[in-house]
Short mmCIF file of C-alpha atoms in Angstrom, two decimals:
data_model
loop_
_atom_site.label_atom_id
_atom_site.label_comp_id
_atom_site.label_asym_id
_atom_site.label_seq_id
_atom_site.Cartn_x
_atom_site.Cartn_y
_atom_site.Cartn_z
CA GLY A 827 72.51 -24.96 -34.62
CA ILE A 828 72.64 -28.01 -33.45
CA GLN A 829 70.74 -30.59 -36.16
CA VAL A 830 69.11 -32.97 -33.87
CA GLU A 831 67.40 -36.34 -36.85
CA GLN A 832 65.23 -38.69 -35.28
CA SER A 833 64.48 -42.51 -38.08
CA PRO A 834 62.94 -43.63 -39.51
CA PRO A 835 60.05 -41.28 -40.10
CA ASP A 836 57.32 -42.90 -39.73
CA LEU A 837 57.20 -46.49 -38.18
CA ILE A 838 54.03 -48.92 -38.60
CA LEU A 839 54.00 -51.56 -36.41
CA GLN A 840 51.86 -54.55 -35.74
CA GLU A 841 50.14 -55.26 -31.76
CA GLY A 842 53.62 -56.44 -30.35
CA ALA A 843 56.22 -56.31 -32.38
CA ASN A 844 59.53 -54.62 -31.29
CA SER A 845 61.00 -51.34 -32.62
CA THR A 846 64.01 -48.84 -31.84
CA LEU A 847 63.63 -44.98 -32.82
CA ARG A 848 66.63 -43.13 -32.82
CA CYS A 849 68.58 -39.89 -32.79
CA ASN A 850 71.55 -38.63 -34.62
CA PHE A 851 72.88 -34.81 -33.03
CA SER A 852 75.24 -33.19 -34.62
CA ASP A 853 77.20 -32.02 -31.62
CA SER A 854 78.08 -32.36 -28.24
CA VAL A 855 75.24 -33.03 -25.67
CA ASN A 856 74.59 -32.10 -21.96
CA ASN A 857 71.18 -33.21 -21.70
CA LEU A 858 69.34 -35.08 -23.74
CA GLN A 859 65.75 -36.56 -23.46
CA TRP A 860 62.96 -38.10 -24.67
CA PHE A 861 58.89 -37.47 -25.75
CA HIS A 862 55.73 -39.50 -26.56
CA GLN A 863 53.19 -36.84 -27.74
CA ASN A 864 49.84 -38.75 -27.57
CA PRO A 865 47.37 -38.58 -30.15
CA TRP A 866 45.14 -35.66 -28.04
CA GLY A 867 48.81 -33.33 -28.55
CA GLN A 868 50.62 -34.03 -24.14
CA LEU A 869 53.44 -34.71 -24.81
CA ILE A 870 54.65 -36.81 -22.51
CA ASN A 871 58.51 -36.89 -20.22
CA LEU A 872 59.98 -40.37 -21.11
CA PHE A 873 63.75 -40.27 -20.61
CA TYR A 874 65.96 -38.12 -19.46
CA ILE A 875 69.63 -39.16 -20.54
CA PRO A 876 72.16 -37.86 -21.39
CA SER A 877 74.00 -40.31 -21.13
CA GLY A 878 73.90 -44.87 -20.04
CA THR A 879 71.09 -46.70 -20.33
CA LYS A 880 67.37 -46.95 -18.10
CA GLN A 881 64.74 -48.17 -18.65
CA ASN A 882 61.10 -48.07 -17.28
CA GLY A 883 58.43 -51.02 -18.42
CA ARG A 884 58.49 -51.43 -21.90
CA LEU A 885 60.69 -48.62 -22.69
CA SER A 886 64.40 -48.39 -22.27
CA ALA A 887 66.53 -45.80 -23.74
CA THR A 888 70.18 -46.08 -24.35
CA THR A 889 72.35 -42.26 -24.47
CA VAL A 890 76.46 -43.12 -26.67
CA ALA A 891 77.79 -39.52 -25.79
CA THR A 892 81.29 -39.65 -27.74
CA GLU A 893 78.80 -40.60 -30.89
CA ARG A 894 76.22 -38.33 -30.90
CA TYR A 895 73.07 -40.64 -31.23
CA SER A 896 70.77 -42.09 -28.96
CA LEU A 897 68.19 -44.89 -29.24
CA LEU A 898 64.68 -45.51 -27.94
CA TYR A 899 63.39 -49.62 -27.41
CA ILE A 900 60.10 -50.39 -27.36
CA SER A 901 59.16 -54.37 -26.43
CA SER A 902 55.86 -55.62 -27.53
CA SER A 903 54.28 -52.53 -28.50
CA GLN A 904 50.25 -51.88 -27.61
CA THR A 905 47.97 -49.46 -29.49
CA THR A 906 48.46 -47.07 -26.92
CA ASP A 907 52.16 -46.61 -28.18
CA SER A 908 50.78 -44.51 -31.02
CA GLY A 909 51.46 -41.29 -31.28
CA VAL A 910 54.91 -39.24 -32.30
CA TYR A 911 57.95 -39.56 -30.15
CA PHE A 912 60.76 -36.59 -30.18
CA CYS A 913 63.88 -36.64 -28.47
CA ALA A 914 65.48 -32.91 -27.58
CA VAL A 915 69.08 -32.19 -26.39
CA VAL A 916 71.22 -29.40 -25.15
CA THR A 917 73.48 -28.18 -26.85
CA SER A 918 77.19 -28.14 -24.27
CA GLY A 919 76.93 -24.46 -23.51
CA THR A 920 73.52 -23.65 -24.35
CA TYR A 921 70.90 -23.23 -22.26
CA LYS A 922 68.12 -24.55 -24.98
CA TYR A 923 66.47 -27.16 -25.36
CA ILE A 924 66.43 -28.03 -28.81
CA PHE A 925 63.68 -31.04 -30.49
CA GLY A 926 63.65 -33.33 -33.01
CA THR A 927 62.67 -34.21 -36.31
CA GLY A 928 59.83 -36.87 -34.48
CA THR A 929 59.15 -40.34 -35.39
CA ARG A 930 55.31 -41.13 -36.17
CA LEU A 931 54.68 -44.81 -34.90
CA LYS A 932 50.70 -46.52 -35.60
CA VAL A 933 50.48 -49.86 -33.62
CA LEU A 934 48.00 -51.63 -34.97
CA ALA A 935 45.86 -53.63 -33.42
CA ASN B 322 49.96 -30.84 -7.87
CA ALA B 323 49.79 -28.03 -10.93
CA GLY B 324 53.74 -28.36 -12.43
CA VAL B 325 52.65 -26.27 -15.95
CA THR B 326 49.89 -24.30 -16.27
CA GLN B 327 48.93 -22.90 -19.18
CA THR B 328 46.42 -19.79 -20.11
CA PRO B 329 44.58 -19.61 -22.42
CA LYS B 330 44.26 -23.83 -23.59
CA PHE B 331 42.12 -21.87 -27.14
CA ARG B 332 42.24 -18.47 -28.84
CA VAL B 333 40.25 -17.15 -31.51
CA LEU B 334 41.95 -14.18 -33.14
CA LYS B 335 41.39 -11.71 -35.82
CA THR B 336 44.89 -10.54 -37.81
CA GLY B 337 46.16 -7.80 -36.49
CA GLN B 338 44.20 -8.59 -33.19
CA SER B 339 47.24 -9.00 -30.47
CA MET B 340 46.94 -10.89 -27.05
CA THR B 341 49.73 -12.85 -24.54
CA LEU B 342 49.88 -16.29 -22.98
CA LEU B 343 49.83 -16.62 -19.28
CA CYS B 344 52.31 -19.44 -18.14
CA ALA B 345 53.29 -20.58 -14.71
CA GLN B 346 55.06 -23.72 -12.96
CA ASP B 347 55.09 -24.10 -9.11
CA MET B 348 58.39 -25.84 -8.88
CA ASN B 349 60.64 -22.89 -8.90
CA HIS B 350 61.93 -23.64 -11.38
CA GLU B 351 65.16 -20.83 -12.83
CA TYR B 352 64.85 -21.64 -16.64
CA MET B 353 61.30 -21.38 -18.63
CA TYR B 354 60.90 -22.01 -22.21
CA TRP B 355 58.14 -21.45 -25.25
CA TYR B 356 57.77 -23.40 -27.92
CA ARG B 357 54.85 -23.82 -31.50
CA GLN B 358 53.90 -26.54 -33.32
CA ASP B 359 52.54 -26.59 -36.46
CA PRO B 360 50.61 -29.95 -37.71
CA GLY B 361 52.26 -32.27 -38.41
CA MET B 362 55.77 -30.83 -37.28
CA GLY B 363 58.63 -30.77 -34.58
CA LEU B 364 58.66 -28.29 -32.44
CA ARG B 365 60.35 -25.09 -32.34
CA LEU B 366 61.92 -22.47 -29.46
CA ILE B 367 60.44 -19.77 -29.64
CA HIS B 368 61.85 -17.68 -26.91
CA TYR B 369 63.67 -19.00 -23.51
CA SER B 370 64.19 -17.14 -20.21
CA VAL B 371 67.06 -18.24 -17.65
CA GLY B 372 65.57 -16.86 -15.14
CA GLU B 373 63.63 -13.38 -13.45
CA GLY B 374 64.26 -10.51 -15.48
CA THR B 375 66.01 -12.03 -18.45
CA THR B 376 64.14 -13.61 -21.51
CA ALA B 377 66.00 -14.18 -25.36
CA LYS B 378 65.35 -15.38 -28.25
CA GLY B 379 65.60 -18.54 -29.94
CA GLU B 380 65.00 -20.31 -33.25
CA VAL B 381 61.57 -18.51 -34.37
CA PRO B 382 61.03 -15.17 -32.06
CA ASP B 383 59.86 -12.71 -35.06
CA GLY B 384 56.28 -10.92 -34.33
CA TYR B 385 56.93 -12.48 -31.07
CA ASN B 386 57.75 -10.78 -27.35
CA VAL B 387 58.42 -12.74 -24.34
CA SER B 388 58.49 -11.25 -20.90
CA ARG B 389 58.99 -13.03 -17.06
CA LEU B 390 58.68 -10.49 -14.32
CA LYS B 391 57.72 -13.01 -11.67
CA LYS B 392 59.78 -16.37 -11.88
CA GLN B 393 57.22 -18.25 -11.53
CA ASN B 394 55.05 -16.97 -14.58
CA PHE B 395 56.69 -16.05 -18.53
CA LEU B 396 54.52 -14.27 -20.60
CA LEU B 397 54.35 -14.94 -24.22
CA GLY B 398 52.34 -11.21 -26.75
CA LEU B 399 51.33 -11.31 -29.65
CA GLU B 400 51.38 -7.56 -30.89
CA SER B 401 50.23 -8.00 -34.09
CA ALA B 402 48.41 -11.40 -35.54
CA ALA B 403 48.87 -12.68 -38.96
CA PRO B 404 47.38 -16.29 -40.32
CA SER B 405 51.34 -17.64 -40.48
CA GLN B 406 51.17 -18.23 -35.94
CA THR B 407 48.34 -20.33 -36.11
CA SER B 408 50.06 -23.19 -34.04
CA VAL B 409 49.51 -24.27 -30.81
CA TYR B 410 51.59 -22.98 -28.18
CA PHE B 411 53.49 -25.11 -25.53
CA CYS B 412 55.05 -23.74 -22.86
CA ALA B 413 58.03 -25.81 -21.03
CA SER B 414 60.37 -25.64 -17.26
CA ARG B 415 63.18 -26.99 -15.72
CA ALA B 416 66.17 -26.81 -13.16
CA ARG B 417 69.04 -24.38 -13.27
CA ALA B 418 72.21 -26.32 -14.94
CA GLY B 419 73.40 -28.93 -11.64
CA GLU B 420 70.39 -29.29 -10.24
CA GLY B 421 68.35 -31.23 -12.47
CA GLY B 422 67.78 -30.96 -16.75
CA GLU B 423 65.25 -32.61 -16.84
CA LEU B 424 61.92 -31.16 -19.30
CA PHE B 425 58.36 -30.71 -18.73
CA PHE B 426 55.54 -29.51 -20.53
CA GLY B 427 52.29 -27.37 -20.22
CA GLU B 428 49.04 -28.86 -21.84
CA GLY B 429 49.33 -26.35 -24.67
CA SER B 430 47.15 -23.71 -26.48
CA ARG B 431 45.62 -24.35 -29.27
CA LEU B 432 45.81 -20.45 -31.54
CA THR B 433 43.74 -19.26 -34.81
CA VAL B 434 44.24 -16.52 -36.66
CA LEU B 435 41.68 -16.17 -39.17
#
């Protein structure tokens, strides 16, 4: 099956810093989505981005499907950005959303 | 705006007991999914459904059964619970291919098996 790997696995930032999270996948995908799991365990949709670039406030994402990766950019990080960031993909020809390994982010005040 | 609703939110079982988790969505989505998340880990797909009356196995289906008798509901059953099934269970849904691929999650159900 498809392998979905995220890097870095852990990240500690000072408030106000910028960061880039990466999601690599081993096969062609139809769908790709980024989620933030907050410290209370809720999964929050950030971006649905099978290709191209999107921005939402301090967050933006880019997916280059032909090269099998996606990037999530967080600018001017805040303590509320802390949590785990997951990417999830649907392999071409299937219906299953498979999750990556996650990046655990901690933003210090 | 209910979205995806899971019941119950918390449950404690003894080894060997059975239970059913209910997932209900009000977005008329065709596809529904059950995942489990163990502490400090990612989400693993248990079973999924691509329409009323259909189910299929995911990555970790053993020990679970599912049913999709109505389009809006997806049930996850544990026939004989084991401590290894202690986890947080998440349900999700999305529209069919070609109508939007965004996945929407419920708030999770925390299950402890003693």
